[in-house]
PDB file of N, CA and C in Angstrom:
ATOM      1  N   UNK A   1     247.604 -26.928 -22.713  1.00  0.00           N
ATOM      2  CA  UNK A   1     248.563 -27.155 -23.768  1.00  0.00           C
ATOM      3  C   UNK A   1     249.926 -27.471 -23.140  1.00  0.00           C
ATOM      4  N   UNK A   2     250.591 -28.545 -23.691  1.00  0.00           N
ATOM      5  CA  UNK A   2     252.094 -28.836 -23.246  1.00  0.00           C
ATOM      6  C   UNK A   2     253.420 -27.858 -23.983  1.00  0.00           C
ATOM      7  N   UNK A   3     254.035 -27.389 -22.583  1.00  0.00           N
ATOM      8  CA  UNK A   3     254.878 -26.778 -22.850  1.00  0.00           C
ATOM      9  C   UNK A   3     256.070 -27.173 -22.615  1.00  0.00           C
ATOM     10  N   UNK A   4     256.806 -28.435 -21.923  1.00  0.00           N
ATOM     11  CA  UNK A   4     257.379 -28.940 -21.295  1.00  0.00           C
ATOM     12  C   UNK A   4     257.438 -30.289 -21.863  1.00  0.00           C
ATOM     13  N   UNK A   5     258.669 -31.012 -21.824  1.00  0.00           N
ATOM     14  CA  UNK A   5     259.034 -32.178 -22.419  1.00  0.00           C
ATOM     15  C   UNK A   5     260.260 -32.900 -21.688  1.00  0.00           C
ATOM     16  N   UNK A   6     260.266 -33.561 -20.514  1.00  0.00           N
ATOM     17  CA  UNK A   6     261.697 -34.120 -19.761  1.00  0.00           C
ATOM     18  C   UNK A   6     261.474 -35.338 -19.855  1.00  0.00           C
ATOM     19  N   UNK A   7     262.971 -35.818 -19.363  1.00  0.00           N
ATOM     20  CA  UNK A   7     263.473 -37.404 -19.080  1.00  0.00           C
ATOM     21  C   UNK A   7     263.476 -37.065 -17.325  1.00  0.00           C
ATOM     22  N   UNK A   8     263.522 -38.241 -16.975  1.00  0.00           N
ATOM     23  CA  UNK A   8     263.556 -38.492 -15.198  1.00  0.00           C
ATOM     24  C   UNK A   8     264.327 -37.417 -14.278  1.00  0.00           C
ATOM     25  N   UNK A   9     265.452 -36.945 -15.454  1.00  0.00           N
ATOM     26  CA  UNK A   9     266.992 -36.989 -15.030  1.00  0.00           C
ATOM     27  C   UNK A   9     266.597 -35.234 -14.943  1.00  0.00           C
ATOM     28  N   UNK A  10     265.503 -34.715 -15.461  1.00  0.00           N
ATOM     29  CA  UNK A  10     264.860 -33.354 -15.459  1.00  0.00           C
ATOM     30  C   UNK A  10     264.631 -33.059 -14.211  1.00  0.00           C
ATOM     31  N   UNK A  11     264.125 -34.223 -13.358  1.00  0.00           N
ATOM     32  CA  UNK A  11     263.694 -33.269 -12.295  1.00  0.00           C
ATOM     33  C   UNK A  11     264.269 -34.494 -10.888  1.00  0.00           C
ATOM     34  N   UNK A  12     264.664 -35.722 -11.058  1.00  0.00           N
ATOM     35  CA  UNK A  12     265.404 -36.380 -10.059  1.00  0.00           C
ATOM     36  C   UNK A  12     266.894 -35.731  -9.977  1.00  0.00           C
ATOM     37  N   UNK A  13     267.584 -35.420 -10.970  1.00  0.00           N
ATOM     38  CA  UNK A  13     268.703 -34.802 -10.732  1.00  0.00           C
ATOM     39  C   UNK A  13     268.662 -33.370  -9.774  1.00  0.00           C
ATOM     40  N   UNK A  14     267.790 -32.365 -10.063  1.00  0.00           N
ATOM     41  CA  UNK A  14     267.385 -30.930  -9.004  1.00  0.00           C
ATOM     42  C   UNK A  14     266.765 -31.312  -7.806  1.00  0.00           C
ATOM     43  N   UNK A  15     265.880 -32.791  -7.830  1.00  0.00           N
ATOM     44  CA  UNK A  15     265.424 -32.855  -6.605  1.00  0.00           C
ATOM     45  C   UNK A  15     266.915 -33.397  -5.658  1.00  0.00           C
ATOM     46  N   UNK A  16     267.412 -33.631  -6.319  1.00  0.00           N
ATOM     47  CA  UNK A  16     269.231 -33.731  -5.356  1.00  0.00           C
ATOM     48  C   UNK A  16     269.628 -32.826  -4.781  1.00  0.00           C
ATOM     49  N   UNK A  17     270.264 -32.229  -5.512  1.00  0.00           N
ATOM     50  CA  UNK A  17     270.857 -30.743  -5.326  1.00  0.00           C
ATOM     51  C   UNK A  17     270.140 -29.396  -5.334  1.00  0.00           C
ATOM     52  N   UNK A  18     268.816 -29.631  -4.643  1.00  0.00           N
ATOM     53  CA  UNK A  18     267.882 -28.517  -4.905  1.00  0.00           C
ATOM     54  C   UNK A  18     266.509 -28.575  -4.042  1.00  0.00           C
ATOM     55  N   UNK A  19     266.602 -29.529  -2.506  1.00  0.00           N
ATOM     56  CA  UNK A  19     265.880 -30.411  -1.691  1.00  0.00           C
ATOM     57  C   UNK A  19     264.560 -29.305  -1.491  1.00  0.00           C
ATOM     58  N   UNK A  20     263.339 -29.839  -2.272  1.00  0.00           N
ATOM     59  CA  UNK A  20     261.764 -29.563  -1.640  1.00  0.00           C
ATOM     60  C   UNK A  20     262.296 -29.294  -0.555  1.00  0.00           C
ATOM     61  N   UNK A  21     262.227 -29.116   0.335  1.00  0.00           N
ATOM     62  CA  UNK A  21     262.241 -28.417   1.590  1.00  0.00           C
ATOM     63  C   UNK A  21     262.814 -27.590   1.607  1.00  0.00           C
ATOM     64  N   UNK A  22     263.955 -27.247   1.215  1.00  0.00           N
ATOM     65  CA  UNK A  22     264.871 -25.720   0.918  1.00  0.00           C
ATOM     66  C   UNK A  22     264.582 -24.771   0.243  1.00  0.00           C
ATOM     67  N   UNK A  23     264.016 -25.166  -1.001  1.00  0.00           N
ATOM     68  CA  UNK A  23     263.814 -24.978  -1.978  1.00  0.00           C
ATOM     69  C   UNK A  23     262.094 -24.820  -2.644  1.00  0.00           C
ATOM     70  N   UNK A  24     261.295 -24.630  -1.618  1.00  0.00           N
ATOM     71  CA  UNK A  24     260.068 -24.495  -1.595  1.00  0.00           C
ATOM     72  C   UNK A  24     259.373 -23.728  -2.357  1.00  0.00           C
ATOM     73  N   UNK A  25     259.552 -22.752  -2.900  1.00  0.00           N
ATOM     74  CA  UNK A  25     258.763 -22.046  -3.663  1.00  0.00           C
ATOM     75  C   UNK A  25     259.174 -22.064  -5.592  1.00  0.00           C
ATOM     76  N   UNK A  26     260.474 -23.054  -5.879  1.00  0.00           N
ATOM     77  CA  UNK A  26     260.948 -23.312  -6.841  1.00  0.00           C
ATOM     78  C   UNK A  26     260.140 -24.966  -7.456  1.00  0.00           C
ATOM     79  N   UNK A  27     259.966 -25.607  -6.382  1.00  0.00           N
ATOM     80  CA  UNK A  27     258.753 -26.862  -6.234  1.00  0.00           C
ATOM     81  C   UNK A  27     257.667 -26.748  -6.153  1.00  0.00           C
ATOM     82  N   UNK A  28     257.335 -25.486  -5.764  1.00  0.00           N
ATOM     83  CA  UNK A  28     255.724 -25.335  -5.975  1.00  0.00           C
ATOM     84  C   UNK A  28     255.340 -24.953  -7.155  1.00  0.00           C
ATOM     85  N   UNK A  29     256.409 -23.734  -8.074  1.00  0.00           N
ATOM     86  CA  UNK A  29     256.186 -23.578  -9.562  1.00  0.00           C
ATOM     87  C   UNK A  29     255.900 -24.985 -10.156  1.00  0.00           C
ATOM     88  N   UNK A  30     256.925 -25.847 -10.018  1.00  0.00           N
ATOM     89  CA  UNK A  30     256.661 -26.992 -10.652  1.00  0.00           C
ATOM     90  C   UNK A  30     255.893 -27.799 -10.534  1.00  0.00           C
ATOM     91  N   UNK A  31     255.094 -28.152  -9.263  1.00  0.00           N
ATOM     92  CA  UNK A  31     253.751 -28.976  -9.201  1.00  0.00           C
ATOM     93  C   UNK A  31     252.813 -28.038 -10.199  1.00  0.00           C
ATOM     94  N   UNK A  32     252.845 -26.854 -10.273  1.00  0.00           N
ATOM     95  CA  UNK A  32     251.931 -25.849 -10.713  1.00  0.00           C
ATOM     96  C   UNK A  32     252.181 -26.209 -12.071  1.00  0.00           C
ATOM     97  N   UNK A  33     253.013 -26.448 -12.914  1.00  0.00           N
ATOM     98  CA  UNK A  33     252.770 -26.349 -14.229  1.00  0.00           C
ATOM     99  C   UNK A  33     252.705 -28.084 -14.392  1.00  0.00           C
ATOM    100  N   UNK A  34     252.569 -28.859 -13.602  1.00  0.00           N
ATOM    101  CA  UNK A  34     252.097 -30.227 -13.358  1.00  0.00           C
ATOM    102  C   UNK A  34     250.543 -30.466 -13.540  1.00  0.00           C
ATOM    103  N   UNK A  35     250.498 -29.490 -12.431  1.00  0.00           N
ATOM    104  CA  UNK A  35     248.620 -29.887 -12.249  1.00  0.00           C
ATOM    105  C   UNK A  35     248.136 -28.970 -13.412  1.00  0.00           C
ATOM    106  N   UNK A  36     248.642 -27.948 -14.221  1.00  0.00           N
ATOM    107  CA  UNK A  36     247.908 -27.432 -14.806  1.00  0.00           C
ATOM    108  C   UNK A  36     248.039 -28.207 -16.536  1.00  0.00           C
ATOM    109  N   UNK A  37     248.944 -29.610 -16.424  1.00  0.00           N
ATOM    110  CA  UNK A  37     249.220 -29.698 -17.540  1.00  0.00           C
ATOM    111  C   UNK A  37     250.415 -29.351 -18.401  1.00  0.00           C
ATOM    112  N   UNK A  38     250.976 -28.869 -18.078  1.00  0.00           N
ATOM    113  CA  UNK A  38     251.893 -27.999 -19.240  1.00  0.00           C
ATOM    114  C   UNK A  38     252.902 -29.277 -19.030  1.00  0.00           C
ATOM    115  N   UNK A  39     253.168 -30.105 -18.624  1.00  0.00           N
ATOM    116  CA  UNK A  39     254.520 -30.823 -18.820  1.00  0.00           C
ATOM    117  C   UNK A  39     253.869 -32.197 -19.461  1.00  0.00           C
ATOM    118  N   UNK A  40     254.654 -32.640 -20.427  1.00  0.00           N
ATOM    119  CA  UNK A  40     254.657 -34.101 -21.167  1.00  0.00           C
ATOM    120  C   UNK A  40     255.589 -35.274 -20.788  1.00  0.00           C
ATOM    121  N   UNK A  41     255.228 -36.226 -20.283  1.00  0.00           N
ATOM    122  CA  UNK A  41     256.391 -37.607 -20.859  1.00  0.00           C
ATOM    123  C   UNK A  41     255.811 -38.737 -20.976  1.00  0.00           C
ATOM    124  N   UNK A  42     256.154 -39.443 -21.577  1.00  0.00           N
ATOM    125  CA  UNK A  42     255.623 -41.231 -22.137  1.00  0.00           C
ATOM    126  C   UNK A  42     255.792 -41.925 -20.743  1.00  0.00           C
ATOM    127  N   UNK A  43     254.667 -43.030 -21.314  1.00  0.00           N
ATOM    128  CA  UNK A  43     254.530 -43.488 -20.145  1.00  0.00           C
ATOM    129  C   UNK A  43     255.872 -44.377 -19.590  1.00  0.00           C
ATOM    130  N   UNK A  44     256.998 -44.688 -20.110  1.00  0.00           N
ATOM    131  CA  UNK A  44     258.167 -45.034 -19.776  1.00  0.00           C
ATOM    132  C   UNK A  44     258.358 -43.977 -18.907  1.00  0.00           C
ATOM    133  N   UNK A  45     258.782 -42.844 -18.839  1.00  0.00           N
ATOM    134  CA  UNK A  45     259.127 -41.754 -18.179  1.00  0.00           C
ATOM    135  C   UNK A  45     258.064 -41.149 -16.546  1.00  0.00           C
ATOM    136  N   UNK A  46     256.908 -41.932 -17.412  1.00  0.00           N
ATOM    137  CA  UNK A  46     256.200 -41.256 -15.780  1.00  0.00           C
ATOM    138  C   UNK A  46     256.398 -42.257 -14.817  1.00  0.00           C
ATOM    139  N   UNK A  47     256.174 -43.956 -15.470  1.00  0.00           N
ATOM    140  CA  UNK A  47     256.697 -44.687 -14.267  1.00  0.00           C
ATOM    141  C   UNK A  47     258.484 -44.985 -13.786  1.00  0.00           C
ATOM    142  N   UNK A  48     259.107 -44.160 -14.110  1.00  0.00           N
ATOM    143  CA  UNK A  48     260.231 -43.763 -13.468  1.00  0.00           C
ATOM    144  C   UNK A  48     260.251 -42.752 -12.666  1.00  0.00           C
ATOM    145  N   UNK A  49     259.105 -41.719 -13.430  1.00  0.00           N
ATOM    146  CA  UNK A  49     259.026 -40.655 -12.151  1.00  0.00           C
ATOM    147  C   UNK A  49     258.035 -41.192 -10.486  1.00  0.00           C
ATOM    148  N   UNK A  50     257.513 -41.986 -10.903  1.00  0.00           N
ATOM    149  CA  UNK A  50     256.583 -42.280  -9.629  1.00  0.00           C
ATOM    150  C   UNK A  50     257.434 -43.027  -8.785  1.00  0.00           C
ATOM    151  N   UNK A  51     258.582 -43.089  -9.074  1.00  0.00           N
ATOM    152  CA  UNK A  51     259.689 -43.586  -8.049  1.00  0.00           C
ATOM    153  C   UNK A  51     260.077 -42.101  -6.887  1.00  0.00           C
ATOM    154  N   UNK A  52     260.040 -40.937  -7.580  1.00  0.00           N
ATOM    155  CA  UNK A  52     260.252 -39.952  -6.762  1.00  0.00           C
ATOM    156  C   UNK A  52     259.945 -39.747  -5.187  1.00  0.00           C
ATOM    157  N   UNK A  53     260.351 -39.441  -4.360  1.00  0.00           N
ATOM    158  CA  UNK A  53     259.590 -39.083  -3.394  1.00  0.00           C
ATOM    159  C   UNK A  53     259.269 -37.665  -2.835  1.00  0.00           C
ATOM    160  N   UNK A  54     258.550 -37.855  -1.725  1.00  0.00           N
ATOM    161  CA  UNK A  54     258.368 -36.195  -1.172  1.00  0.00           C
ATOM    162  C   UNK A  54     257.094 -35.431  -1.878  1.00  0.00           C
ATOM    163  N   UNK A  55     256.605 -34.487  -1.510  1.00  0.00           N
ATOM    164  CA  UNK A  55     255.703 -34.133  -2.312  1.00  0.00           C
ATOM    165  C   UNK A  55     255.787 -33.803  -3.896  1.00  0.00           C
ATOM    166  N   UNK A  56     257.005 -33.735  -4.606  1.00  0.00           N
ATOM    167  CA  UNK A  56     256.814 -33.681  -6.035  1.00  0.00           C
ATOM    168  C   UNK A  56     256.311 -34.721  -6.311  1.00  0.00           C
ATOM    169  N   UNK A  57     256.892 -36.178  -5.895  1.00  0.00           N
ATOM    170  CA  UNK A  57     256.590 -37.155  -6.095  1.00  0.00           C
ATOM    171  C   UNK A  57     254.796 -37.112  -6.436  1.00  0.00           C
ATOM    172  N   UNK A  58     254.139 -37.432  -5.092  1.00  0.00           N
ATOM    173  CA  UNK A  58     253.055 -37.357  -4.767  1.00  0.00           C
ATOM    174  C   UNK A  58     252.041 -36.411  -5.623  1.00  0.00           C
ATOM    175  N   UNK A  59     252.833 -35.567  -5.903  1.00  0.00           N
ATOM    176  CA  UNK A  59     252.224 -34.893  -7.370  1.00  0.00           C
ATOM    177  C   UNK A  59     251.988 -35.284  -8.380  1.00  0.00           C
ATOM    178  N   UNK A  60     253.276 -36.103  -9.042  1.00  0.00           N
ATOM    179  CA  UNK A  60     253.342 -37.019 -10.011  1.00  0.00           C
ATOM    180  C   UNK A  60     252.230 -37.693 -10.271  1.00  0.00           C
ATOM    181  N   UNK A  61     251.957 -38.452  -9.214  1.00  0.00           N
ATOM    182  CA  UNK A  61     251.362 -39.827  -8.588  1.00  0.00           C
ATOM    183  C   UNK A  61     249.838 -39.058  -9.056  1.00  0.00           C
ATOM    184  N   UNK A  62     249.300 -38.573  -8.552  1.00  0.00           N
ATOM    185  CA  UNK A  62     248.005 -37.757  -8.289  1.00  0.00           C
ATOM    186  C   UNK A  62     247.685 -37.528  -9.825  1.00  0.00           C
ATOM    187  N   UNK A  63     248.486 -36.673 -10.888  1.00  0.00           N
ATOM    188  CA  UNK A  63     248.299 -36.174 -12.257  1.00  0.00           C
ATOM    189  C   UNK A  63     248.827 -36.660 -13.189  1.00  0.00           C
ATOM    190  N   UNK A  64     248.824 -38.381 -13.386  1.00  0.00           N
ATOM    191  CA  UNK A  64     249.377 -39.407 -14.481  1.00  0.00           C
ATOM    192  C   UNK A  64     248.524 -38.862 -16.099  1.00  0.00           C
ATOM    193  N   UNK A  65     247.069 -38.757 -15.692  1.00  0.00           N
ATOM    194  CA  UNK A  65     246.412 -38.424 -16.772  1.00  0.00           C
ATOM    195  C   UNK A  65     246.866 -36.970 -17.445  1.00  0.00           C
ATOM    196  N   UNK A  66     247.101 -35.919 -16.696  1.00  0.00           N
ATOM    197  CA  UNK A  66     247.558 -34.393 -17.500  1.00  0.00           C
ATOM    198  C   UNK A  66     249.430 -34.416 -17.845  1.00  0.00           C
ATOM    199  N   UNK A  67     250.011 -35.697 -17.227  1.00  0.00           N
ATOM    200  CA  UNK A  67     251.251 -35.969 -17.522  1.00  0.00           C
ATOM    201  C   UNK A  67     251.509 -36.438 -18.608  1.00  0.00           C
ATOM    202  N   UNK A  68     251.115 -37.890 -18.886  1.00  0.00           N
ATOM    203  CA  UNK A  68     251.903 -38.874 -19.491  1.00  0.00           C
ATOM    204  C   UNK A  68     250.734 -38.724 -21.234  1.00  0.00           C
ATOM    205  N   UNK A  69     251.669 -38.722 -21.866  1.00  0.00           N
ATOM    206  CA  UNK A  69     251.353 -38.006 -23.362  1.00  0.00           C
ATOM    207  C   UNK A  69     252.079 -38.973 -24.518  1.00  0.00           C
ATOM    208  N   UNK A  70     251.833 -40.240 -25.466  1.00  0.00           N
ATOM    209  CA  UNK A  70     252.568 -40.867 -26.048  1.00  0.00           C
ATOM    210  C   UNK A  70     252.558 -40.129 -27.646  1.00  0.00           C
ATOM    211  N   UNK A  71     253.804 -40.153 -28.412  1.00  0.00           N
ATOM    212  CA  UNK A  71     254.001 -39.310 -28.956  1.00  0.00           C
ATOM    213  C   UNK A  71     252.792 -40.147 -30.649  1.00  0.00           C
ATOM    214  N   UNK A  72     252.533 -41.284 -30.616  1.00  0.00           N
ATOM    215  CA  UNK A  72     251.397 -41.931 -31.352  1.00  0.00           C
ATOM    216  C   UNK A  72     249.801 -41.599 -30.934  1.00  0.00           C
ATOM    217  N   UNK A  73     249.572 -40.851 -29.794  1.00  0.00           N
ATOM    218  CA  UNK A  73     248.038 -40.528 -29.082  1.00  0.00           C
ATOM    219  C   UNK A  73     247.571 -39.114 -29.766  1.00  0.00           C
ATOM    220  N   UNK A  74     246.603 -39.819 -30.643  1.00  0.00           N
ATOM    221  CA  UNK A  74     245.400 -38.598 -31.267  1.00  0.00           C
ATOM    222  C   UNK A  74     245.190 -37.789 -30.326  1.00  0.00           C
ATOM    223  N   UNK A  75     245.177 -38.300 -29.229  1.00  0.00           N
ATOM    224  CA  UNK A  75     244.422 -37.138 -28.542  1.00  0.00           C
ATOM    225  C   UNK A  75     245.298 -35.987 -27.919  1.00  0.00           C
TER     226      UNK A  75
END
């Protein structure tokens, strides 16, 4: 179930000021509620996120299907 709803600016703005590598166990929550689903955005929003880099990125990249959610999809 989605619990989570961002624009780009959700998680490119913290990956600034908040560098995966420093910040390692605050990036791993977040792949975690990635792979498990809980976060939503249209597909406008995920291919802005697949610009990311570093392993969030690569996360992204990997879980398009438990990501990207259009707000017209029955399913």
């Amino acid at each position: 179930m989605k619990a989570y709803c961002i624009d780009t600016s959700g998680l490119s703005t913290p990956l600034e000021h908040m560098p995966e590598d420093i910040h390692r166990s605050l990036w791993e929550k977040v792949s975690n509620i990635i792979v498990a689903g809980r976060l939503a955005v249209t597909t406008e929003i995920y291919e802005e996120l697949t610009h990311l880099n570093g392993p969030i990125g690569e996360c992204i990249k990997k879980h398009k299907a438990a990501l990207q959610l259009e707000v017209d999809d029955e399913s």
